[in-house]
Amino acid sequence: MPRFSIIVPVFKVQGFLRECLDSVLEQSYTDLEVVAVDDCSPDGCGAILDEYAALDPRVRVLHLPENVGLGRARNAGMPHATGDFLFFLDSDDTLTPGALRAIADRLDETADPDVLVFDYARTYWWGGTRRNVLARLLTTEGTFTAAEQPEILDLLMVVWNKVYRREFVEREGFAFPPGYYEDTPWTFPVMLSAGRIATLDRICLAYRQRRQGNILSTTSRKHFDIHDQYHRVFAFVDSRPELAGWRPYLHHKMGEHCLDILSKPDRLPESDKREFFRLTAALFRTFRTGPVPAELRVLEGGYGRYRVRREAGRAVRELGRRGAQARKAAATRAGRSWSAVHEHRPLDPDLAVYSAFSHRGVLGDPAAVYRAARELAPHIRGVWVVRDEQQAALLPPDVEHVLLDSLRYRRITARATYFVNNVNWPGALAKRPGSVHIHTHQGTPLKHMAADLLDKPGARHGIDVPQMLRRADRWDYSLVANRHSELVWDRAYPCHFASLRTGSPRNDVLVRARSGDGTAAAAVRARLGIPDGRQVVLYAPTRRDYVRGGHADRLDLARFADDLGDGRTLVVRLHPSLTDGPARGMGLSELHRRGVVVDATDEPHVEDLMLASDVLITDYSALMFDYANLDRPIVVYADDWGAYAASRGAYFDITADAPGHVAGSYRELARLFDSQAWRDDESARLRAGFRARFCEFDDGLAAERVVRTLMLGERPGEPASVVTVPAQAAHDAVTAS
């Protein structure tokens, strides 16, 4: 008896069916059967199903003599299912890699609950991906009932984001009704009846959003079926006296659901909307059990009143949109006005303004300069710009800050002499004569940047290069850690700054750690929950420009963590731009919860993670240039270097000039660690050459050098000397790397 019976109803999806079936049959977890139900599909679906059944004994096909619809096609498949758990998969959707293994592990962990709810992501026909916005509801550790956690019913009430214990379904006699919205009278009864519900915080299914052909996006009177479906829900509740307390909740849900259908422009024929409203209002009155929430009181009036309120709501939203535009424009004008008003007032020579990573806090190079200035130039007041109150709350209590675009922000930036940032300042900020703009960048560039993206239309999607360069025109100084960066920034930013060979301030702590006592690293390991004596493998992949959204699963983290063995801990840090997207939901969050890996994506200071690690695995992240300062092994996992370099562009071939061994496949990567070659003499030789080239000016004194040179006006001697190279200077002034 298999663990999973995956029931796939099939009708007019020949263009998507193979992808759906492949996503199931190619899962690493193989204890499954597929019960495919051909709902008398008029296209080539039946032949495709027969083809798969002939090739894989796990596939069984049921050909229905007539079309019965989605719900009853599922019913037809259930008697043929023999698995422990039922999984209803729509034939245009797909399972994500590793989904069944994650589900099986969670079922084992929770001792086979009646229902397991997992996460999903919408995948749009134009290429976009959006995670379920209520994924936070899926983080419960144990099992529960709907009464204990009623918020679980706020999730999308569909059948395909859950697996069901077959014995539970058969005992309760659950079945799908005919008609549209057949998931509604299945899901509510199932969830309310389940004695044990578990959750899995992992994206296991890609919910395809088709441009056309989606049943619920078809304009039809069949959407009137929703009324019958809620009649069935209430009939079920009435048959179970113990569920009577759910009637007010279901009454509210019913009103919301029906009004949502009515509001959609592509659901109901315009001529039928009045009738739909009338029937909804009648249904609402029939099952009313208590006070009506304000947002549903519209159902107590007529259709005309509903239309008036709808139009009023649209007008309010439009006014809000225009108001936001007006406020943004006013803020820009105000910023210019402040500059104009204060342009004759002297700058404050003891005021410095800092920002990092688009105003996300005290981070990176600007943070290192700030700390050095507090020690070496305490008379210079340092003020940080942060994007919102939430970010401000995370700042240390002794850090002065202003909120972006606030009145105080404009006052401070109008008078400040020093501006330190690793991202361009907003366009409204005017550079005053005498002010000193110090741009630190975010590391040594491997991938193409700024003006070099002009011949890479995919990589510069959403990037306004001319505007970027106009903002860079405000730079006075560009800090570099090596001559390679000096030459790249000169080319990528054809502006009028001077290049300072200071080293990277944020790397001072790494340079000093080479001969340190390891206390800082031990503290970070303790905070991450890593036991003493374990080797720490830091995996830090970058984003991909050839994939919409930037995330590509290049490494099976669970498999790699297992292959690393008991003596090692795999720490994963995703690229900051992927933090809030679906990337973590594809398995990382769940693996972290189970202790398989450590998800350190939210760690604010990446330097701490580098200090705590014994080896870095990356693909094409600029982190490798910083990590080289530690003189610890680096492994480059470059299984898609050709695609990456072609889509983004690169200044050199990292596979030829690598900081350590290069793995072109997972097999090569696993072999490097199994054989200990990752830290052999060849690795050390490659790392030494890489460090000499790209850590040329990093000596642990970069932040001090910036403060003394640019803020205090000193000209220190060796080894803290600064070489200033004007941008656009003849390249014979600089030795090419």
XYZ file of C-alpha atoms in Angstrom:
737
model
C 0.000 0.000 0.000
C 1.623 3.306 -1.072
C 1.976 6.310 1.201
C 0.248 8.680 -1.256
C -2.582 8.285 -3.736
C -2.419 11.287 -6.033
C -5.760 11.764 -7.786
C -5.504 13.850 -10.931
C -8.750 14.817 -12.728
C -7.994 15.677 -16.358
C -9.963 17.765 -18.831
C -8.660 19.925 -21.721
C -5.156 20.441 -20.331
C -3.020 18.695 -22.934
C -0.545 21.598 -22.959
C 0.124 21.281 -19.217
C -0.509 17.621 -18.451
C 2.989 16.266 -19.078
C 4.530 18.894 -16.819
C 2.047 17.994 -14.092
C 2.698 14.249 -14.303
C 6.461 14.694 -14.547
C 6.453 16.822 -11.395
C 4.916 13.866 -9.545
C 6.767 10.936 -11.072
C 10.177 12.629 -10.827
C 9.836 13.285 -7.089
C 12.688 11.959 -4.954
C 10.018 10.309 -2.787
C 8.651 7.383 -4.810
C 6.157 5.610 -2.550
C 3.099 6.799 -4.459
C 0.439 5.939 -6.984
C -1.230 8.217 -9.508
C -4.923 7.749 -10.200
C -5.524 9.814 -13.320
C -9.167 10.393 -14.272
C -9.778 11.280 -17.911
C -13.022 13.265 -17.640
C -13.908 12.505 -21.263
C -11.451 15.154 -22.388
C -11.940 16.050 -26.083
C -8.249 16.762 -26.731
C -5.183 14.525 -26.504
C -5.194 14.124 -22.715
C -6.433 10.520 -22.767
C -3.627 9.386 -25.056
C -1.033 11.181 -22.915
C -2.322 9.432 -19.805
C -2.201 6.033 -21.486
C 1.345 6.738 -22.611
C 2.456 7.478 -19.031
C 0.623 4.428 -17.677
C 2.467 2.202 -20.170
C 5.816 3.598 -19.026
C 5.286 3.753 -15.245
C 3.347 1.090 -13.274
C 2.533 3.662 -10.593
C 0.113 5.364 -13.000
C -3.438 4.065 -13.416
C -5.898 5.682 -15.792
C -9.652 5.781 -15.525
C -11.450 6.908 -18.703
C -14.947 8.245 -17.940
C -17.612 7.657 -20.624
C -18.985 11.190 -20.224
C -17.839 14.498 -18.814
C -18.926 14.799 -15.171
C -16.982 17.843 -13.980
C -14.067 18.362 -11.632
C -15.681 17.306 -8.351
C -17.290 14.114 -9.556
C -14.130 13.184 -11.478
C -12.300 13.283 -8.151
C -15.045 11.123 -6.651
C -14.564 8.615 -9.455
C -10.877 8.311 -8.615
C -11.231 7.860 -4.852
C -12.462 4.202 -4.868
C -9.337 3.274 -6.835
C -6.987 4.890 -4.303
C -5.117 2.569 -1.954
C -2.649 4.957 -0.338
C -2.500 6.094 3.271
C -3.129 9.694 2.195
C -5.145 11.264 -0.608
C -3.675 14.145 -2.592
C -5.966 15.881 -5.098
C -3.748 17.515 -7.722
C -5.255 19.614 -10.499
C -3.810 18.642 -13.852
C -2.486 22.095 -14.756
C -0.619 22.513 -11.453
C 2.729 20.996 -10.473
C 4.507 19.724 -7.387
C 7.721 21.478 -6.436
C 10.921 19.386 -6.261
C 11.164 17.518 -2.973
C 7.550 18.275 -2.015
C 6.443 14.694 -1.305
C 9.540 13.969 0.761
C 8.822 17.057 2.893
C 5.148 16.102 3.268
C 6.010 12.507 4.176
C 8.535 13.639 6.775
C 6.003 16.013 8.336
C 3.355 13.284 8.436
C 5.792 11.018 10.247
C 6.708 13.813 12.622
C 3.057 14.495 13.521
C 1.971 10.830 13.679
C -0.371 10.816 10.671
C -2.916 13.579 11.316
C -6.308 13.605 9.595
C -5.271 16.581 7.457
C -1.925 18.187 6.625
C -2.047 21.710 5.176
C 0.977 22.860 3.164
C 1.981 26.032 1.364
C 1.740 26.940 -2.311
C 2.805 29.687 -4.701
C 0.885 31.207 -7.574
C 2.803 30.979 -10.836
C 1.522 33.409 -13.446
C 1.413 32.844 -17.182
C 3.695 35.849 -17.709
C 6.384 34.302 -15.482
C 5.814 35.870 -12.080
C 5.618 33.912 -8.823
C 3.863 34.976 -5.618
C 3.800 33.060 -2.366
C 0.662 32.568 -0.306
C 0.375 35.737 1.783
C -0.854 33.777 4.821
C 2.108 31.399 4.988
C 2.670 32.505 8.598
C -0.347 30.359 9.582
C 1.591 27.222 8.648
C 4.278 27.392 11.325
C 2.494 25.497 14.140
C 4.703 22.799 15.667
C 2.188 20.141 16.730
C -1.344 19.195 15.746
C -4.600 20.994 16.537
C -8.281 21.254 15.639
C -10.018 24.056 13.784
C -11.638 25.086 17.060
C -8.209 25.458 18.653
C -6.792 27.452 15.728
C -9.718 28.903 13.741
C -7.378 31.149 11.755
C -6.416 28.070 9.720
C -9.749 28.545 7.927
C -8.545 31.926 6.665
C -6.362 30.077 4.170
C -7.615 29.600 0.646
C -10.468 27.086 0.927
C -9.340 24.709 -1.781
C -8.753 20.978 -1.834
C -5.275 20.882 -3.382
C -3.230 22.549 -0.598
C -3.786 19.601 1.737
C -3.368 15.844 2.010
C -6.037 13.758 3.743
C -5.800 10.508 5.663
C -7.802 8.107 3.527
C -9.336 6.244 6.474
C -10.620 9.562 7.862
C -12.185 10.529 4.508
C -13.826 7.131 4.065
C -15.093 6.992 7.637
C -16.740 10.416 7.355
C -18.071 9.726 3.858
C -16.735 12.944 2.355
C -17.384 13.458 -1.362
C -17.387 16.304 -3.859
C -20.681 17.771 -5.123
C -21.322 18.711 -8.760
C -20.908 22.269 -10.028
C -18.512 25.155 -9.618
C -16.892 25.872 -6.215
C -17.004 22.183 -5.337
C -14.052 22.725 -2.966
C -16.235 24.754 -0.568
C -18.572 21.972 0.675
C -15.590 19.627 0.857
C -13.082 21.806 2.680
C -15.258 23.288 5.423
C -16.711 19.915 6.516
C -13.303 18.251 6.356
C -11.514 20.928 8.352
C -14.282 21.234 10.956
C -14.436 17.451 11.423
C -10.709 16.731 11.591
C -9.551 15.638 15.011
C -5.903 16.389 14.242
C -4.636 18.974 11.748
C -0.951 19.619 11.024
C 0.787 22.241 8.915
C 3.900 22.364 6.753
C 5.593 25.699 6.098
C 6.894 24.737 2.671
C 5.797 25.545 -0.878
C 4.822 22.118 -2.189
C 2.620 23.133 -5.123
C 2.813 25.630 -7.959
C -0.714 26.932 -8.550
C -0.807 27.869 -12.220
C -2.565 31.126 -13.069
C -3.510 30.665 -16.708
C -4.186 33.558 -19.033
C -7.336 31.808 -20.182
C -9.011 28.449 -19.662
C -9.280 28.708 -15.881
C -12.777 27.531 -14.947
C -13.405 30.177 -12.303
C -12.276 32.956 -14.653
C -14.875 31.967 -17.249
C -17.834 34.329 -17.540
C -20.890 32.165 -16.959
C -24.072 31.685 -14.964
C -22.403 28.617 -13.482
C -21.016 30.902 -10.796
C -24.531 30.831 -9.318
C -23.514 27.341 -8.085
C -21.891 29.004 -5.081
C -25.316 29.375 -3.456
C -26.020 25.635 -3.628
C -22.563 24.886 -2.290
C -23.152 26.952 0.845
C -26.548 25.285 1.300
C -24.573 22.035 1.458
C -22.121 23.488 3.984
C -24.903 24.571 6.332
C -26.712 21.262 5.867
C -23.567 19.461 7.007
C -23.196 21.709 10.055
C -26.885 21.234 10.927
C -26.371 17.469 10.832
C -23.617 17.739 13.443
C -24.937 19.467 16.585
C -21.400 19.803 17.941
C -20.594 22.145 15.014
C -23.464 24.578 15.636
C -21.059 27.179 17.028
C -19.506 27.574 13.588
C -22.684 28.989 12.001
C -21.847 32.710 12.594
C -18.359 32.209 11.176
C -19.657 30.387 8.090
C -22.363 33.007 7.626
C -19.676 35.677 7.494
C -17.501 33.622 5.120
C -20.450 32.999 2.820
C -21.212 36.711 2.524
C -17.587 37.579 1.824
C -17.233 34.800 -0.750
C -20.384 35.697 -2.699
C -19.569 39.417 -2.731
C -16.076 38.617 -3.947
C -17.512 36.663 -6.888
C -19.878 39.526 -7.670
C -17.032 42.046 -7.639
C -14.883 40.135 -10.125
C -15.254 41.598 -13.637
C -14.797 38.247 -15.412
C -17.137 35.973 -13.454
C -20.775 36.905 -14.065
C -22.489 38.258 -17.175
C -23.400 41.881 -16.505
C -27.081 41.124 -17.124
C -27.065 38.488 -14.357
C -25.371 40.447 -11.569
C -28.587 41.888 -10.143
C -30.092 38.399 -9.860
C -26.918 37.031 -8.273
C -27.011 39.807 -5.673
C -30.682 39.141 -4.927
C -30.098 35.413 -4.393
C -27.015 36.104 -2.264
C -28.973 38.504 -0.056
C -31.770 35.938 0.351
C -29.257 33.250 1.302
C -27.620 35.647 3.735
C -30.962 36.304 5.446
C -31.808 32.606 5.595
C -28.698 31.643 7.543
C -28.269 34.800 9.603
C -27.506 33.983 13.238
C -26.416 37.252 14.836
C -25.180 40.810 14.248
C -24.062 41.594 10.707
C -20.474 42.902 10.307
C -20.246 46.406 8.851
C -18.604 45.232 5.635
C -21.545 42.886 4.906
C -24.418 45.238 5.692
C -24.634 46.040 2.011
C -26.444 42.684 1.669
C -29.305 44.073 3.744
C -30.133 46.646 1.070
C -30.907 46.502 -2.631
C -28.660 46.069 -5.651
C -28.781 49.776 -6.432
C -27.364 50.625 -3.026
C -24.665 48.011 -3.518
C -23.662 49.584 -6.858
C -23.489 53.042 -5.298
C -21.221 51.784 -2.523
C -19.020 49.960 -5.013
C -18.571 53.106 -7.090
C -17.903 55.137 -3.959
C -15.255 52.647 -2.912
C -13.573 52.917 -6.300
C -13.608 56.709 -6.025
C -12.038 56.599 -2.558
C -9.294 54.272 -3.756
C -8.595 56.496 -6.749
C -8.403 59.550 -4.504
C -6.009 57.647 -2.255
C -3.829 56.739 -5.211
C -3.739 60.299 -6.473
C -3.098 61.559 -2.951
C -0.095 59.270 -2.620
C 1.251 60.562 -5.924
C 0.689 64.140 -4.806
C 2.432 63.518 -1.472
C 5.404 61.978 -3.244
C 5.651 64.926 -5.609
C 5.271 67.353 -2.699
C 8.053 65.593 -0.804
C 10.329 65.958 -3.829
C 9.468 69.652 -4.147
C 9.933 70.108 -0.414
C 13.360 68.540 -0.583
C 14.347 70.890 -3.381
C 12.841 73.803 -1.493
C 14.831 72.963 1.611
C 17.984 72.876 -0.481
C 17.097 76.209 -2.060
C 16.290 77.823 1.305
C 19.439 76.512 2.947
C 21.840 76.872 0.047
C 23.168 80.124 1.493
C 23.434 78.752 5.029
C 26.783 77.173 5.847
C 27.111 73.412 6.007
C 27.647 71.901 9.417
C 31.247 70.614 9.320
C 30.477 68.253 12.202
C 27.445 66.493 10.724
C 27.583 63.200 8.828
C 24.648 61.268 7.367
C 24.795 57.504 6.831
C 22.686 54.937 5.028
C 23.136 51.337 3.908
C 21.263 48.881 1.693
C 18.428 51.309 0.872
C 18.039 52.564 4.454
C 17.869 49.161 6.192
C 19.976 49.940 9.231
C 23.530 50.187 10.577
C 25.164 47.774 8.159
C 28.055 47.188 5.792
C 30.807 49.656 4.960
C 28.870 52.729 6.144
C 28.489 51.091 9.576
C 32.242 50.450 9.800
C 32.983 54.078 8.887
C 30.384 55.268 11.409
C 31.944 53.263 14.226
C 35.420 54.497 13.352
C 34.187 58.101 13.267
C 32.625 57.772 16.716
C 35.988 56.685 18.063
C 38.369 58.890 16.090
C 36.186 61.953 15.475
C 33.623 62.048 18.309
C 32.864 65.697 17.548
C 31.258 64.628 14.238
C 27.590 63.846 14.789
C 26.490 60.749 12.876
C 22.825 60.388 11.846
C 21.409 57.305 10.121
C 18.626 57.397 7.546
C 16.164 54.496 7.888
C 13.157 53.755 5.730
C 10.395 53.396 8.358
C 9.515 53.149 12.051
C 9.786 49.373 11.984
C 13.392 49.594 10.845
C 14.097 52.359 13.358
C 12.938 50.117 16.211
C 15.762 47.682 15.388
C 18.512 50.278 15.792
C 20.746 50.289 18.886
C 19.403 52.789 21.436
C 22.396 55.130 21.136
C 22.119 55.539 17.349
C 20.559 58.802 16.185
C 18.315 58.417 13.157
C 15.824 60.118 10.870
C 13.076 58.594 8.764
C 13.442 58.855 4.994
C 11.544 61.817 3.473
C 10.521 63.188 6.870
C 10.841 66.893 7.692
C 13.766 66.120 10.000
C 15.426 64.134 7.223
C 15.258 67.173 4.952
C 16.647 69.437 7.675
C 19.548 67.108 8.396
C 20.479 66.415 4.780
C 20.287 70.129 3.923
C 23.057 70.919 6.427
C 25.236 67.804 6.490
C 28.793 67.886 5.201
C 29.434 64.140 4.939
C 27.240 61.558 3.175
C 28.233 57.892 3.420
C 26.201 55.269 1.559
C 26.572 51.967 -0.293
C 23.473 52.640 -2.438
C 22.630 55.833 -4.300
C 20.760 58.498 -2.353
C 17.196 59.341 -3.477
C 16.895 61.626 -6.468
C 15.362 64.476 -4.453
C 18.512 64.888 -2.385
C 20.499 67.774 -3.863
C 24.272 67.857 -3.498
C 25.448 71.148 -2.059
C 28.861 72.605 -2.870
C 31.292 71.669 -0.139
C 29.501 68.479 0.865
C 31.478 65.235 0.671
C 29.693 62.196 -0.772
C 31.488 58.929 -0.043
C 30.244 55.881 -1.917
C 31.397 52.559 -0.517
C 29.706 50.148 -2.980
C 28.620 46.672 -1.830
C 31.708 44.669 -2.668
C 34.011 43.756 -5.501
C 32.110 43.380 -8.782
C 32.026 40.103 -10.678
C 28.760 40.705 -12.532
C 28.144 43.677 -14.811
C 26.918 46.838 -13.157
C 25.397 50.225 -14.084
C 26.364 51.388 -17.600
C 27.736 47.941 -18.437
C 24.146 46.636 -18.221
C 23.058 48.672 -21.230
C 23.732 45.745 -23.556
C 22.038 43.273 -21.153
C 18.310 44.042 -21.456
C 17.260 41.129 -19.278
C 19.614 41.993 -16.435
C 18.707 45.680 -16.428
C 14.955 44.994 -16.367
C 13.452 47.533 -13.989
C 16.727 49.467 -13.687
C 16.895 53.033 -14.960
C 20.598 53.262 -15.812
C 20.599 56.963 -16.835
C 18.908 57.887 -13.555
C 21.394 55.724 -11.671
C 24.259 57.620 -13.282
C 22.663 61.010 -12.549
C 22.566 60.060 -8.890
C 26.143 58.805 -9.037
C 27.179 62.231 -10.333
C 26.944 63.334 -6.683
C 29.788 61.044 -5.610
C 33.048 62.665 -4.586
C 34.850 59.501 -3.602
C 34.510 55.837 -4.505
C 36.169 53.385 -2.099
C 37.909 50.357 -3.577
C 39.645 47.276 -2.179
C 41.569 46.434 -5.356
C 42.554 47.787 -8.766
C 40.022 45.538 -10.475
C 37.195 47.417 -8.741
C 38.846 50.726 -9.528
C 38.811 50.016 -13.231
C 35.302 48.539 -13.225
C 33.720 51.491 -11.391
C 35.533 53.892 -13.706
C 33.898 52.156 -16.667
C 30.505 51.311 -15.158
C 29.973 54.774 -13.640
C 31.227 57.397 -16.119
C 30.926 60.184 -13.527
C 33.280 62.642 -11.817
C 34.339 60.969 -8.578
C 37.831 60.135 -7.373
C 38.707 56.537 -6.589
C 40.231 55.952 -3.126
C 42.358 52.877 -2.538
C 41.302 52.575 1.060
C 40.206 48.959 1.247
C 36.678 47.944 2.257
C 35.835 49.192 5.776
C 33.460 46.296 6.466
C 36.329 43.864 5.875
C 38.502 45.256 8.673
C 36.968 42.783 11.101
C 37.741 39.895 8.727
C 41.368 40.900 8.243
C 41.873 41.161 11.997
C 40.167 37.808 12.561
C 42.934 35.999 10.678
C 45.075 36.285 13.782
C 42.247 36.603 16.326
C 41.339 34.303 19.193
C 38.008 33.113 17.775
C 35.884 34.573 20.579
C 33.631 36.474 18.178
C 33.104 33.385 16.017
C 32.190 31.302 19.067
C 29.603 33.880 20.121
C 27.970 33.819 16.682
C 27.895 30.023 16.634
C 26.250 29.992 20.040
C 23.611 32.474 18.860
C 22.873 30.280 15.839
C 22.597 27.184 18.019
C 25.594 25.403 16.466
C 27.239 22.912 18.856
C 30.929 23.247 19.680
C 33.337 21.232 17.619
C 31.352 21.160 14.393
C 32.628 22.400 11.054
C 30.421 25.172 9.718
C 29.776 25.227 5.976
C 28.353 28.565 4.830
C 26.351 28.397 1.591
C 25.636 31.837 0.104
C 24.097 31.740 -3.394
C 23.313 34.860 -5.394
C 20.255 35.746 -7.483
C 19.812 34.802 -11.141
C 18.870 37.320 -13.812
C 17.769 34.605 -16.199
C 14.960 33.564 -13.814
C 12.028 35.866 -13.129
C 12.112 36.702 -9.444
C 15.809 35.855 -9.217
C 15.546 32.536 -7.355
C 16.756 29.244 -8.784
C 17.132 26.055 -6.740
C 20.637 24.993 -7.729
C 21.298 22.763 -4.729
C 19.204 20.163 -2.898
C 19.897 21.434 0.614
C 18.529 18.389 2.440
C 20.608 16.004 0.360
C 23.752 18.106 0.711
C 23.324 18.484 4.481
C 22.992 14.709 4.724
C 26.031 14.121 2.509
C 28.128 16.512 4.613
C 27.757 14.125 7.550
C 27.233 14.434 11.284
C 30.296 16.549 12.021
C 29.235 19.511 9.887
C 26.494 22.125 9.997
C 25.187 23.698 6.794
C 24.351 27.387 7.223
C 22.401 28.986 4.370
C 22.185 32.690 3.598
C 20.046 33.695 0.626
C 20.658 36.876 -1.326
C 18.989 39.829 0.499
C 16.731 40.517 -2.490
C 15.158 37.050 -2.076
C 14.354 37.354 1.626
C 10.669 38.208 1.229
C 9.915 36.121 -1.855
C 9.072 32.432 -2.280
C 12.679 31.238 -2.096
C 12.637 30.348 1.615
C 9.275 28.640 1.275
C 10.651 26.168 -1.251
C 12.093 24.147 1.623
C 14.605 26.286 3.491
C 12.224 27.355 6.274
C 11.068 23.785 6.872
C 14.617 22.404 6.885
C 15.601 25.073 9.401
C 12.658 24.182 11.646
C 13.680 20.540 11.589
C 17.321 21.342 12.344
C 18.590 19.981 9.034
C 20.172 23.328 8.103
C 20.491 26.744 9.709
C 18.668 29.494 7.811
C 20.749 32.617 8.480
C 19.134 34.769 5.809
C 17.788 37.178 8.425
C 21.125 37.650 10.168
C 21.766 41.386 9.671
C 25.568 41.240 9.758
C 26.957 38.880 7.160
C 30.450 39.447 8.573
C 29.361 37.480 11.664
C 28.396 34.503 9.508
C 31.719 34.597 7.723
C 33.581 34.692 11.041
C 31.574 31.722 12.336
C 32.196 29.524 9.286
C 35.041 27.223 8.319
C 34.412 27.210 4.578
C 32.335 29.197 2.100
C 30.389 27.671 -0.777
C 29.041 30.209 -3.222
C 28.295 30.517 -6.870
C 28.878 34.068 -8.087
C 28.242 36.146 -4.965
C 30.533 39.084 -4.218
C 30.795 37.600 -0.734
C 33.725 35.487 -1.920
C 35.921 38.581 -2.352
C 35.320 39.578 1.273
C 35.662 36.028 2.584
C 39.087 35.689 1.004
C 40.376 38.070 3.711
C 39.847 35.292 6.275
C 42.177 32.956 4.383
C 39.684 30.124 4.768
C 38.670 27.684 2.019
C 36.212 28.779 -0.662
C 34.417 26.447 -3.064
C 32.684 27.814 -6.163
C 29.568 25.897 -7.209
C 29.264 26.931 -10.849
C 26.841 24.478 -12.414
C 25.118 27.234 -14.452
C 28.013 29.601 -15.111
C 27.287 29.785 -18.848
C 23.675 30.866 -18.367
C 24.581 33.296 -15.584
C 27.401 34.975 -17.507
C 25.327 35.212 -20.690
C 22.329 36.790 -18.966
C 24.067 39.119 -16.518
C 27.522 39.607 -17.959
C 30.758 39.119 -16.003
C 34.047 41.002 -15.807
C 36.080 37.806 -15.733
C 35.585 34.038 -15.745
C 35.312 32.989 -12.101
C 35.696 29.338 -13.071
C 39.145 30.103 -14.522
C 40.305 32.571 -11.839
C 38.660 31.012 -8.810
C 39.436 31.442 -5.085
C 39.401 27.671 -4.636
C 38.122 24.505 -6.218
C 35.261 24.803 -8.725
C 32.418 22.260 -8.841
C 30.486 22.088 -12.088
C 27.915 19.612 -10.787
C 26.500 18.369 -7.526
C 28.496 15.170 -7.855
C 31.720 17.178 -8.034
C 30.682 19.299 -5.058
C 29.894 16.268 -2.887
C 33.156 14.618 -3.913
C 35.170 17.687 -2.846
C 33.814 17.424 0.691
C 33.868 13.659 0.906
C 37.538 13.580 -0.121
C 38.556 16.636 1.952
C 39.939 18.215 -1.245
C 38.094 21.439 -0.406
C 40.954 22.345 1.952
C 43.976 20.794 0.207
C 47.189 22.522 -0.890
C 45.739 23.416 -4.281
C 42.830 25.165 -2.572
C 45.304 27.188 -0.493
C 47.350 28.090 -3.569
C 44.294 29.313 -5.488
C 43.063 31.271 -2.484
C 46.412 33.015 -2.006
C 46.463 34.203 -5.609
C 42.855 35.369 -5.394
C 43.485 37.235 -2.138
C 46.561 38.969 -3.530
C 44.525 40.210 -6.483
C 41.239 41.174 -4.869
C 42.147 42.023 -1.248
C 45.058 44.212 -2.295
C 44.164 47.256 -0.172
C 42.458 45.446 2.724
C 44.746 45.627 5.744
C 42.310 46.056 8.634
C 42.604 49.860 8.685
C 40.173 50.871 5.943
C 37.537 52.528 8.156
C 40.183 54.453 10.081
C 41.754 55.511 6.800
C 38.460 56.914 5.486
C 37.790 58.896 8.677
C 41.282 60.280 9.007
C 41.606 61.191 5.341
C 38.159 62.471 4.431
C 36.739 63.708 7.752
C 39.786 64.807 9.724
C 41.864 65.931 6.757
C 44.946 63.998 7.864
C 47.503 62.547 5.485
C 48.761 59.502 7.366
C 51.868 57.698 6.315
C 52.323 54.048 5.460
C 50.651 51.624 5.715
C 47.540 53.773 5.953
C 48.242 55.834 2.869
C 45.506 56.639 0.384
C 46.035 56.758 -3.343
C 43.482 58.968 -5.081
C 42.805 58.250 -8.741
C 40.430 60.591 -10.598
C 37.643 58.831 -12.458
C 38.030 58.683 -16.231
C 41.797 59.099 -15.794
C 44.038 57.457 -18.347
C 44.279 53.817 -17.477
C 48.068 53.927 -17.450
C 47.644 55.612 -14.060
C 46.411 52.296 -12.719
C 47.843 48.856 -13.164
C 45.165 46.589 -14.601
C 44.496 43.473 -12.598
